[in-house]
Every structure is written in structure tokens, then in C-alpha cells.
PDB file of C-alpha atoms and ligand atoms in Angstrom:
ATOM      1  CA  UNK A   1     -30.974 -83.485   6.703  1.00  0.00           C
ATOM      2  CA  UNK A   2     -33.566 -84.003   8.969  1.00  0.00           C
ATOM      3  CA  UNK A   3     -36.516 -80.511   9.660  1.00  0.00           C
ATOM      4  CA  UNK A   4     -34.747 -80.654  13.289  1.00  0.00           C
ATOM      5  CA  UNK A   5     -31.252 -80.871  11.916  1.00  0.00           C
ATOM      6  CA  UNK A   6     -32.003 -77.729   9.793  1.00  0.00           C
ATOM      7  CA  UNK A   7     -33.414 -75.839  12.740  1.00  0.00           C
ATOM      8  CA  UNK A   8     -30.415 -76.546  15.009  1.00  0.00           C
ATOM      9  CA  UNK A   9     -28.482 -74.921  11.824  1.00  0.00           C
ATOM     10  CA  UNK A  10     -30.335 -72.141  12.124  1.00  0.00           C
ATOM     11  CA  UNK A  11     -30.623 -70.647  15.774  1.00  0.00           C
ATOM     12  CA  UNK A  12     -26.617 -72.275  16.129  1.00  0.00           C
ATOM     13  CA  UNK A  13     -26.236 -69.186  13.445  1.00  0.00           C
ATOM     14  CA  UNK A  14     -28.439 -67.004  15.388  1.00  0.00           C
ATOM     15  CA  UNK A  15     -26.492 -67.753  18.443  1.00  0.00           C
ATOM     16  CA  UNK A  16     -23.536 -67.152  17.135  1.00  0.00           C
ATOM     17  CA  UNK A  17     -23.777 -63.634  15.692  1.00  0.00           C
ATOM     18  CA  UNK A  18     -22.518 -61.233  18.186  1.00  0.00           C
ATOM     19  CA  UNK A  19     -20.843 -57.437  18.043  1.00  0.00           C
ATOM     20  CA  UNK A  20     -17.258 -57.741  17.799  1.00  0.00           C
ATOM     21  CA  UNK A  21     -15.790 -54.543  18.213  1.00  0.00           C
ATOM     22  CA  UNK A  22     -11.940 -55.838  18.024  1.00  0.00           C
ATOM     23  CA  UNK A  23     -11.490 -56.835  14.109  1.00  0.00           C
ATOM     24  CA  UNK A  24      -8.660 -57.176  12.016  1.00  0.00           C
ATOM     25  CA  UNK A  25      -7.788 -56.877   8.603  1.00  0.00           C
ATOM     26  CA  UNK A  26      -8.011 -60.259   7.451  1.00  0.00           C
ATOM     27  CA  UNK A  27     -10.613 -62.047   6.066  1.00  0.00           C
ATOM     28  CA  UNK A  28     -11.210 -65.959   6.387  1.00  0.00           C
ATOM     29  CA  UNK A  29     -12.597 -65.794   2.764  1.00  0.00           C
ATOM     30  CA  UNK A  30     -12.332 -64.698  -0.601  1.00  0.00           C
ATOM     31  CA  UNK A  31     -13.873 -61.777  -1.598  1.00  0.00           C
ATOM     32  CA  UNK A  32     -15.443 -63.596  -4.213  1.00  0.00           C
ATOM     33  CA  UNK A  33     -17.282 -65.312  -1.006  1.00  0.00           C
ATOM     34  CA  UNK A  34     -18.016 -62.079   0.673  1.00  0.00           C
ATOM     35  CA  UNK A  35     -19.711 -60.770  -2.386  1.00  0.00           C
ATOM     36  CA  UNK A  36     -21.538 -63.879  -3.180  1.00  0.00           C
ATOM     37  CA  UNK A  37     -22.695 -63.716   0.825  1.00  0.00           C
ATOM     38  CA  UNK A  38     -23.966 -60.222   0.318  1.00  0.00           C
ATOM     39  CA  UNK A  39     -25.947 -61.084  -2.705  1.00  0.00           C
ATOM     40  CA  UNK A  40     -27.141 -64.319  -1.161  1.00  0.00           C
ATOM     41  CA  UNK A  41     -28.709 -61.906   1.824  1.00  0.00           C
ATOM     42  CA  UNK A  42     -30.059 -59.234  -0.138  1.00  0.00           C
ATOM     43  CA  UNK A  43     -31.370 -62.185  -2.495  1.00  0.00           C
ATOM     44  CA  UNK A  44     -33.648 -64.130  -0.080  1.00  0.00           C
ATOM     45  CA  UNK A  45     -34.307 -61.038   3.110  1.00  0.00           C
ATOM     46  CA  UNK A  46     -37.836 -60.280   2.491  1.00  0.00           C
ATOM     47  CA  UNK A  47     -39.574 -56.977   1.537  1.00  0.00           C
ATOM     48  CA  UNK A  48     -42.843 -55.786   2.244  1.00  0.00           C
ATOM     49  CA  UNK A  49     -45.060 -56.471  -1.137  1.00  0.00           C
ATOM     50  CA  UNK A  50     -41.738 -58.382  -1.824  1.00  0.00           C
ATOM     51  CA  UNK A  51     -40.586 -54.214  -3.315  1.00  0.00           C
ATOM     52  CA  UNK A  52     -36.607 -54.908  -3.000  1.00  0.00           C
ATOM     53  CA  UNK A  53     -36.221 -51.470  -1.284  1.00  0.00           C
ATOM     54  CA  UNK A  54     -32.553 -52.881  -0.096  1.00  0.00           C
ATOM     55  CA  UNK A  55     -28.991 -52.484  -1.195  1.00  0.00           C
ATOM     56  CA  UNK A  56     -26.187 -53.231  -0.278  1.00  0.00           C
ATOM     57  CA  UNK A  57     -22.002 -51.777  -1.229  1.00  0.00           C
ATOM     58  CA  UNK A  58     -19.305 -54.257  -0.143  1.00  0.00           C
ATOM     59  CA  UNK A  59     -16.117 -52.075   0.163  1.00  0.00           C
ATOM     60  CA  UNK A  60     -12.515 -53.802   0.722  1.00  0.00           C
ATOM     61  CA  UNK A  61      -9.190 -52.235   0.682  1.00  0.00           C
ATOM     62  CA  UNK A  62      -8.940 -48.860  -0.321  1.00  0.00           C
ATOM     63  CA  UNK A  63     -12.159 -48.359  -0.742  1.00  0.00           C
ATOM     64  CA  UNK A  64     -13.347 -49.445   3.159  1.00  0.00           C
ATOM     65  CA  UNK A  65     -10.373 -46.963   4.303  1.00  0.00           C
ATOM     66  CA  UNK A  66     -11.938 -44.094   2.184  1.00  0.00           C
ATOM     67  CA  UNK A  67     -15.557 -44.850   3.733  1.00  0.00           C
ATOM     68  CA  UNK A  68     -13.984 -44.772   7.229  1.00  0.00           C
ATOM     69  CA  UNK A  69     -11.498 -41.624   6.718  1.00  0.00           C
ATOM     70  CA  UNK A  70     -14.522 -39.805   5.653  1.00  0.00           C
ATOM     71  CA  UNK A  71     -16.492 -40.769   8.915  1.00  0.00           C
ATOM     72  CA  UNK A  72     -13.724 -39.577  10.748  1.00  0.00           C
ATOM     73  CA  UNK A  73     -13.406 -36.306   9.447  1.00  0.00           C
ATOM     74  CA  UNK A  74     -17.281 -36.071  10.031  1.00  0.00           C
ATOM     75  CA  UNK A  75     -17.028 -37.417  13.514  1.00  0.00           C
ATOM     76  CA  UNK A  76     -14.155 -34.537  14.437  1.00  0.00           C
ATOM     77  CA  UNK A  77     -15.749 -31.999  12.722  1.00  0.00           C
ATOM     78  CA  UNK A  78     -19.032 -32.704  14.591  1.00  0.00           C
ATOM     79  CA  UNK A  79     -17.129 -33.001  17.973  1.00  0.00           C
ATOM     80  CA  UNK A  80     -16.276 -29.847  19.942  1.00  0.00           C
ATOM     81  CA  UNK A  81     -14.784 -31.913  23.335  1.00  0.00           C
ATOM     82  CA  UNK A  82     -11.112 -32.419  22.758  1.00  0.00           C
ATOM     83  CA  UNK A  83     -10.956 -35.200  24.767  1.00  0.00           C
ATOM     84  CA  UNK A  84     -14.460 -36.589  22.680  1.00  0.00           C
ATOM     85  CA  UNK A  85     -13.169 -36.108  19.232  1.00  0.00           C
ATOM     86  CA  UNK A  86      -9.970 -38.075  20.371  1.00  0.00           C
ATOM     87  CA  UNK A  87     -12.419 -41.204  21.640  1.00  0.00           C
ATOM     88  CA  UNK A  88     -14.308 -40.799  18.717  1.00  0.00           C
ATOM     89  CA  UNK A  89     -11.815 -41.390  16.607  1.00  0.00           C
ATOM     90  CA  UNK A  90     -10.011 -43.368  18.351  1.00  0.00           C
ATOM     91  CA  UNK A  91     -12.947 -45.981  18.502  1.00  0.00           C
ATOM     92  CA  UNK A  92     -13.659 -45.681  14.224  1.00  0.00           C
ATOM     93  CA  UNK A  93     -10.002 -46.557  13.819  1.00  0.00           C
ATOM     94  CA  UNK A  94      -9.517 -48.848  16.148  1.00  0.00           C
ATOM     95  CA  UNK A  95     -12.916 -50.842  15.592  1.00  0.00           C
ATOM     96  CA  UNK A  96     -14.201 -49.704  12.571  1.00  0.00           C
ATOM     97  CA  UNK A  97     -11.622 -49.105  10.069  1.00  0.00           C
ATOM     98  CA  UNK A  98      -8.926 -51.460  11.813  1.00  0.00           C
ATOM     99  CA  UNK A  99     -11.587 -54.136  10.022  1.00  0.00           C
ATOM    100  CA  UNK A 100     -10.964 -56.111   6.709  1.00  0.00           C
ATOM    101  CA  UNK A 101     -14.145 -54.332   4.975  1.00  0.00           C
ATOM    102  CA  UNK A 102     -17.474 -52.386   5.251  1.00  0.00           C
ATOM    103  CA  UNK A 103     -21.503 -53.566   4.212  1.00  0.00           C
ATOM    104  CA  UNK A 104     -23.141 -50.573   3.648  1.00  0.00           C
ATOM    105  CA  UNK A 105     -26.833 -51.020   3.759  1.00  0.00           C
ATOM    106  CA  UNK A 106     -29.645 -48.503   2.043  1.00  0.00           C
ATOM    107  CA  UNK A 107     -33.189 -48.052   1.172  1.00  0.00           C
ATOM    108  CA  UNK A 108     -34.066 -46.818  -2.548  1.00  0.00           C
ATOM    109  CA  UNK A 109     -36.382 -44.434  -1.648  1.00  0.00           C
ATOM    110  CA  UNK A 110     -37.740 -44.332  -5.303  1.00  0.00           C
ATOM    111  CA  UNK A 111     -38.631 -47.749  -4.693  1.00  0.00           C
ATOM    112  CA  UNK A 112     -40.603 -46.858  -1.948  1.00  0.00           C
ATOM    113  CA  UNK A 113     -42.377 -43.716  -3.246  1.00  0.00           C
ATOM    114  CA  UNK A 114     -43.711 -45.345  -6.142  1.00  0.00           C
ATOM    115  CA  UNK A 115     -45.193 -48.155  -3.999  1.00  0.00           C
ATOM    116  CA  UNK A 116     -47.027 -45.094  -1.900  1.00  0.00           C
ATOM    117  CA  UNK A 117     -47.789 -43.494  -4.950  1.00  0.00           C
ATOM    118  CA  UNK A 118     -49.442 -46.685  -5.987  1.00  0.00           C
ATOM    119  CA  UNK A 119     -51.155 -47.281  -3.044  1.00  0.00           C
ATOM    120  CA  UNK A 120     -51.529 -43.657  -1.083  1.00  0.00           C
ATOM    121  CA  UNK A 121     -53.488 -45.660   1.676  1.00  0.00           C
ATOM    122  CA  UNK A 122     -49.921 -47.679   2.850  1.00  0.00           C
ATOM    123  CA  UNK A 123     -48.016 -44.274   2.677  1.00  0.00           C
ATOM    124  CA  UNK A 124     -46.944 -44.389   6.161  1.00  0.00           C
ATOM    125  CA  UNK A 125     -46.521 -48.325   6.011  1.00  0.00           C
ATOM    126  CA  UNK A 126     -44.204 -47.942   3.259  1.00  0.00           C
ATOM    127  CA  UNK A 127     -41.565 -45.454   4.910  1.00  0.00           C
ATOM    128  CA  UNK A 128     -42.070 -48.417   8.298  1.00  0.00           C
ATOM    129  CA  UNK A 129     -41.849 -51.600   6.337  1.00  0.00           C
ATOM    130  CA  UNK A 130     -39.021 -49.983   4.555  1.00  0.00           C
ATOM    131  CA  UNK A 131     -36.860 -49.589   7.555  1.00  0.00           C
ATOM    132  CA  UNK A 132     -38.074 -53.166   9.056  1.00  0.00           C
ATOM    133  CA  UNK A 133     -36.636 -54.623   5.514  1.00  0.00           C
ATOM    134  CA  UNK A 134     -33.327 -52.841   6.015  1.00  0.00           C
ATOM    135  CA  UNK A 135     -33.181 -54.445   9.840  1.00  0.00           C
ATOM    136  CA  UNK A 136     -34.052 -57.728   8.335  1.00  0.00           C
ATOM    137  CA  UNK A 137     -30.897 -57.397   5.404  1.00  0.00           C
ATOM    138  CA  UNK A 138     -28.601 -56.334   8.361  1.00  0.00           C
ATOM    139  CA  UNK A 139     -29.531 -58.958  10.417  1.00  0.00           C
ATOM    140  CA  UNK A 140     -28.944 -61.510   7.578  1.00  0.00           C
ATOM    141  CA  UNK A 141     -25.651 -60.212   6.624  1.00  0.00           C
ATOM    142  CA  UNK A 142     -24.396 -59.925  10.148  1.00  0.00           C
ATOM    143  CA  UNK A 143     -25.735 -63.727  10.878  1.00  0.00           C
ATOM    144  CA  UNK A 144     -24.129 -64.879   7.520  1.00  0.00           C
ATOM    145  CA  UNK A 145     -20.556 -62.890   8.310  1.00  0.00           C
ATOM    146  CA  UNK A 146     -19.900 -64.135  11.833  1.00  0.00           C
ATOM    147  CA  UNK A 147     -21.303 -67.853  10.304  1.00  0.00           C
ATOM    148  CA  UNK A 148     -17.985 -67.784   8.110  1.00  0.00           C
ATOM    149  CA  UNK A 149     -15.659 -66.847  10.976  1.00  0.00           C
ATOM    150  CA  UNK A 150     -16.045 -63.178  10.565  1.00  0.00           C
ATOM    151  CA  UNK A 151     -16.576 -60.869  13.110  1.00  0.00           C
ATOM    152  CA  UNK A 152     -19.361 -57.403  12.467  1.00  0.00           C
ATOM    153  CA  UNK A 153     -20.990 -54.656  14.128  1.00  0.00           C
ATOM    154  CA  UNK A 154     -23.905 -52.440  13.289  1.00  0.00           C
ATOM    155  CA  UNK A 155     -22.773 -49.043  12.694  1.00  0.00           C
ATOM    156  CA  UNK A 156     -25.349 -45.809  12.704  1.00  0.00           C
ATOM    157  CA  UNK A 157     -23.363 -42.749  11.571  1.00  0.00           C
ATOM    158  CA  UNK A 158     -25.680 -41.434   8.491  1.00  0.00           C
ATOM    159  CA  UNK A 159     -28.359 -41.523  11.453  1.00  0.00           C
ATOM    160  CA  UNK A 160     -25.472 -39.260  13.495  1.00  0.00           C
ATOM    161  CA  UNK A 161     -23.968 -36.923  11.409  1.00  0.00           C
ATOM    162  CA  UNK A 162     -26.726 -35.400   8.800  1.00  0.00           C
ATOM    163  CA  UNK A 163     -23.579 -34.583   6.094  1.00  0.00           C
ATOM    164  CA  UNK A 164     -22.648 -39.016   6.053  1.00  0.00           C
ATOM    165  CA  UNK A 165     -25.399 -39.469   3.628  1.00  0.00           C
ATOM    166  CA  UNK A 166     -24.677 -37.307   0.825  1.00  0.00           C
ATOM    167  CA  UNK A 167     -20.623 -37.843   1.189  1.00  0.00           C
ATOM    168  CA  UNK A 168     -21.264 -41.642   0.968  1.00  0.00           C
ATOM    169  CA  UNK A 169     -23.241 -41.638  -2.038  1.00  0.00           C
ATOM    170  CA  UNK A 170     -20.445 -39.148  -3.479  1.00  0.00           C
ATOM    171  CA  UNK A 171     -17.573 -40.954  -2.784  1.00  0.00           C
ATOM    172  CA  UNK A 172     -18.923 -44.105  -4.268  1.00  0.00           C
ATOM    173  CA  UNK A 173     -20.814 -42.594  -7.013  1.00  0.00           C
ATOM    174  CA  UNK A 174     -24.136 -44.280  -5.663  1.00  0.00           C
ATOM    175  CA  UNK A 175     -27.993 -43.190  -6.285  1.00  0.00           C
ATOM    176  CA  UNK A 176     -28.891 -40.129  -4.401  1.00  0.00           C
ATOM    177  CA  UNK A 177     -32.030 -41.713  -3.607  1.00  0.00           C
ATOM    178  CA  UNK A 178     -30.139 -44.262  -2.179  1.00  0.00           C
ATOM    179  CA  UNK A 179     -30.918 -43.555   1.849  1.00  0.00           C
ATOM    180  CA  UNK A 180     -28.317 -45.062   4.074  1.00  0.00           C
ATOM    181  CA  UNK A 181     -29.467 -47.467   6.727  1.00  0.00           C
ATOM    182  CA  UNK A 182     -26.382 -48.406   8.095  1.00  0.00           C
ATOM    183  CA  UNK A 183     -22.751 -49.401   8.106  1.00  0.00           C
ATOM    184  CA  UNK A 184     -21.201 -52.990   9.127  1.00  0.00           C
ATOM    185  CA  UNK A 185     -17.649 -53.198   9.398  1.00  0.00           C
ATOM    186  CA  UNK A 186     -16.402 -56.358  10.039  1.00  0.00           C
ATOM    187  CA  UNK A 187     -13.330 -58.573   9.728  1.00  0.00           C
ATOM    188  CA  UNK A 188     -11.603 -61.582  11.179  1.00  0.00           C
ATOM    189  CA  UNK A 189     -11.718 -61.525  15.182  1.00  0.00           C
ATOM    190  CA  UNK A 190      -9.018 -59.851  17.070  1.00  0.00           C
ATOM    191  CA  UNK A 191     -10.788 -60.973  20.442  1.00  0.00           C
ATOM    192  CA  UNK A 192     -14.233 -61.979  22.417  1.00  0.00           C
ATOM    193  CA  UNK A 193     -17.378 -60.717  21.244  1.00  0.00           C
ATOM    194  CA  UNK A 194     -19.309 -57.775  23.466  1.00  0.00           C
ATOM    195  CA  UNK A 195     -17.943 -54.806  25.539  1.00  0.00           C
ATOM    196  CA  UNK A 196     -16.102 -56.575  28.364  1.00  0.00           C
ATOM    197  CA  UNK A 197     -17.238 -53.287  30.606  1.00  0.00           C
ATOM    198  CA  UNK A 198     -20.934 -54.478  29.850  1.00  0.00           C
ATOM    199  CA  UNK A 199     -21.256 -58.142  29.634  1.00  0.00           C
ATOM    200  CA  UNK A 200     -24.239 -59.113  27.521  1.00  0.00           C
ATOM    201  CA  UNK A 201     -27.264 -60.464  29.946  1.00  0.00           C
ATOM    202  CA  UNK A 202     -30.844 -61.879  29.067  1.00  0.00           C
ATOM    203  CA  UNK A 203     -33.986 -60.988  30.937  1.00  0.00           C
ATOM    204  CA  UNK A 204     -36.485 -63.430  32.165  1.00  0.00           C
ATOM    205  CA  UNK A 205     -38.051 -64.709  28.566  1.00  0.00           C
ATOM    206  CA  UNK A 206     -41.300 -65.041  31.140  1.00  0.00           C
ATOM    207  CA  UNK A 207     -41.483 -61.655  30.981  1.00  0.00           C
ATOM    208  CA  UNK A 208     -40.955 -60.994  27.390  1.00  0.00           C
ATOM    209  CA  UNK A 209     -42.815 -63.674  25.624  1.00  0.00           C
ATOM    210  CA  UNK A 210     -46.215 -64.764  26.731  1.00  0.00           C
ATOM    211  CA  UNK A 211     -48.008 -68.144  25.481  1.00  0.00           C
ATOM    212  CA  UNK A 212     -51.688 -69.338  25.113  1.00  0.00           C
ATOM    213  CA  UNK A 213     -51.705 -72.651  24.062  1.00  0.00           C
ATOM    214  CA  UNK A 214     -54.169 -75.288  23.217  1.00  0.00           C
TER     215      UNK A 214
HETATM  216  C1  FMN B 301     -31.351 -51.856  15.623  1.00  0.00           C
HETATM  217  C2  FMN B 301     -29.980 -51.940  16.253  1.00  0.00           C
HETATM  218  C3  FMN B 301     -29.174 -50.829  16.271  1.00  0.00           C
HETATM  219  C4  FMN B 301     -27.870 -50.916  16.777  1.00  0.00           C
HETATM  220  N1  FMN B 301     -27.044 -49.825  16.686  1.00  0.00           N
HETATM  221  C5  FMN B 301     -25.775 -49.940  17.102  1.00  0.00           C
HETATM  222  C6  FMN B 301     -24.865 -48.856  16.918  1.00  0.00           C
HETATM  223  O1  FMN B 301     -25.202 -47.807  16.363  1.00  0.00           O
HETATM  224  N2  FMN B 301     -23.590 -49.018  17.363  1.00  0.00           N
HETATM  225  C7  FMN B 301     -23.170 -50.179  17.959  1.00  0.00           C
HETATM  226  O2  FMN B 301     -21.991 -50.283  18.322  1.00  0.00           O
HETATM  227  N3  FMN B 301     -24.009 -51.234  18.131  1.00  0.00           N
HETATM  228  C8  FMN B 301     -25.289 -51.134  17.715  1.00  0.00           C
HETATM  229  N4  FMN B 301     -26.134 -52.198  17.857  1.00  0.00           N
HETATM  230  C9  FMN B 301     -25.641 -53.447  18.502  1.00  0.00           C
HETATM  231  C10 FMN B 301     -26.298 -53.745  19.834  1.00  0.00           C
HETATM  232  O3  FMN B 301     -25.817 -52.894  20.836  1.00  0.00           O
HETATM  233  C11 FMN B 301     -25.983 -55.224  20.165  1.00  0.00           C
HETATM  234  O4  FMN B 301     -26.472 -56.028  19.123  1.00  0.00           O
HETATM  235  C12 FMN B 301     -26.608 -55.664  21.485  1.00  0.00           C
HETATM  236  O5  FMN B 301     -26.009 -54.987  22.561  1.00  0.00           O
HETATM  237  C13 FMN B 301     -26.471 -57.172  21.712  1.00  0.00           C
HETATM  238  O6  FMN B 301     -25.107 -57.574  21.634  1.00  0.00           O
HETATM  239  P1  FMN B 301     -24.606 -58.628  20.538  1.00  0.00           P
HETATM  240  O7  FMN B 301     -24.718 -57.985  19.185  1.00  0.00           O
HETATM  241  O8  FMN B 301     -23.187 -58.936  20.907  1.00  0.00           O
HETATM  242  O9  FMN B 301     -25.478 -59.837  20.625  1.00  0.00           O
HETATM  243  C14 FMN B 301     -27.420 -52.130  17.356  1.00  0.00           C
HETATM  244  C15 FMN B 301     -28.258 -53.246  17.324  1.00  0.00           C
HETATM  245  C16 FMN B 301     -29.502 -53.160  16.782  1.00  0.00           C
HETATM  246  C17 FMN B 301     -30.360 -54.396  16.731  1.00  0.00           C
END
């Protein structure tokens, strides 16, 4: 296959990944594949001083219903609206959970300690190039998923609700030092990509990217 060929591969993936809030639960592939796609991501995503901060925890089944029951009860327990608990729950089981499975993404923050402790004069790089690995690994996983007829979205609730972290690592006996970066629930389409109240639109690229050439 030709450089160009390869290319085309590439941004047709880029161009292709999208937020699809409407999932089901059924998966295109074995989850066999899944894992293999996971590992595959985490495997080639870079790191700064190549440190492989990131991990990843496929859940299926049971154990993506747990993760998402949990987030629940954290979302209504951090919600004092009646009518915003009900939408808040309403959208984690009806986009989140109502998936096939769950990528959770995390930084080992041991990792990244030593490498400050090793070199005191990157401290502050280490926490930022930490969290710019993590966006990288979620990027590739969310590429590879809706490559294989899956559709994801990036979820933030450890950011949201402080208790997530520790009753994630808990409930899936993981490294505390494992900090959560994210949560990507995905599953086989039920429907268009996007939120059809907000269709997705592109600024000028004029404005955004800016060449000197020759
Ligand atoms: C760093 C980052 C954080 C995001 N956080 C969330 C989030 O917490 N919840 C959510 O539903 N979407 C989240 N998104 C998805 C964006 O809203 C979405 O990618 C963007 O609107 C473009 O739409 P597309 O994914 O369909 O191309 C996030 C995306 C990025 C890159």
C-alpha cells in the first residue's frame, strides 16, 4: 500500500470518530477484539520520556452495569434539583449504561512521581505531559472503536463528582494510585452521531491554522 493509500486510512479513521450518545448493547466484535484493541492503543499511544503513565479497564456485562450504577448513585446523590437528578440519570442510563461496555482510562501517578523525583526540574511537565498522554490513549481508543463499527463518547465524571475516583478503584480492586482520566462507554450505534439540538460545525481553518511556507 502506497504512503498516500496509508494516509487516506488514517484521517478516513479520524473522520470517522464521532460522539454517539445513542448506543446499544451489542457489540460488532468479540471481546477478544475489544481487548486486543485496547491493548493495541495503550501499546503504540506515546508517553512523554516514553514513561507508560496510561491504563486502561475494559468492563463488559456485569461489570460495565456496576461501573454505571455506581455513577448514578453519585450523580443523584450530588444532585439537589428534582427535576436535575431525573436528567441526570436519565442521560447515564440511557447513553451511558444502555452501551455494550466501558474503557476506563487512568494515569499511574507513581509512574509519574518517580519521573519528577528523577528529574525535579520537569515536575510540573510531568503532571502536563501526563494528562496530554491520557488525551492521546482516549483519542486512540475512541478512533479505533468507532473504526470497528462501534459507537463511544468521552465521559468526565471522576473530574465531577470528587467520591468517582476512590469508588472506581474499589469496585474493581484497581491501584489507588491509579488516577482516573476518564470513562468511554460505547457500543454498537442506536442512531446518528452528535446532539441533533447542536449540529457539529467547523470554523474557518484560516483562522485556526496559519502557514509560512518556503
Ligand atoms: C478533552 C475533551 C473532553 C470532552 N469531555 C466530554 C464530556 O465530558 N462529555 C461529553 O459528552 N463529551 C465530551 N467531549 C466530546 C466533545 O463534546 C465532542 O468531541 C465535540 O463536541 C465534537 O463532536 P464529535 O466527538 O462528534 O466529533 C469531550 C471531548 C474532548 C476532546
Amino acid at each position: 500500500m502506497s504512503g498516500q493509500n496509508l494516509s487516506d486510512g488514517f484521517f478516513a479513521a479520524m473522520e470517522n470518530r464521532r460522539s454517539y450518545y445513542g448506543i446499544k448493547k451489542e457489540c460488532p466484535i468479540s471481546d477478544a477484539e475489544l481487548e486486543a484493541i485496547v491493548k493495541r492503543c495503550v501499546k503504540h499511544s506515546p508517553t512523554s520520556f516514553n514513561m507508560q503513565s496510561s491504563r486502561a479497564v475494559l468492563l463488559t456485562g456485569k461489570h460495565h452495569e456496576l461501573l454505571w450504577e455506581k455513577i448514578a448513585e453519585l450523580s443523584d446523590k450530588n444532585t439537589e434539583d428534582e427535576g436535575q437528578k431525573q436528567a441526570g440519570r436519565g442521560k447515564i442510563e440511557g447513553c451511558f449504561k444502555a452501551g455494550y461496555g466501558t474503557v476506563v482510562f487512568f494515569e499511574d501517578q507513581d509512574v509519574v512521581n518517580n519521573w519528577s523525583k528523577q528529574m525535579p526540574m520537569f515536575e510540573e511537565g510531568f503532571k502536563i505531559w501526563s494528562e496530554d498522554a491520557a488525551g492521546i490513549l482516549h483519542y486512540t481508543v475512541w478512533t479505533a472503536l468507532c473504526a470497528n463499527g462501534l459507537g463511544a463518547t468521552l465521559q468526565h465524571y471522576a473530574t465531577l463528582f470528587k467520591e468517582a475516583q476512590g469508588e472506581v478503584t474499589s469496585a474493581f480492586q484497581l491501584p489507588s494510585n491509579w488516577k482516573c482520566t476518564a470513562m468511554m462507554p460505547f457500543g454498537t450505534p442506536a442512531g446518528p452521531p452528535g446532539n441533533p439540538a447542536h449540529p457539529k460545525e467547523f470554523q474557518d481553518l484560516d483562522e485556526r491554522v496559519k502557514t509560512f511556507l518556503g
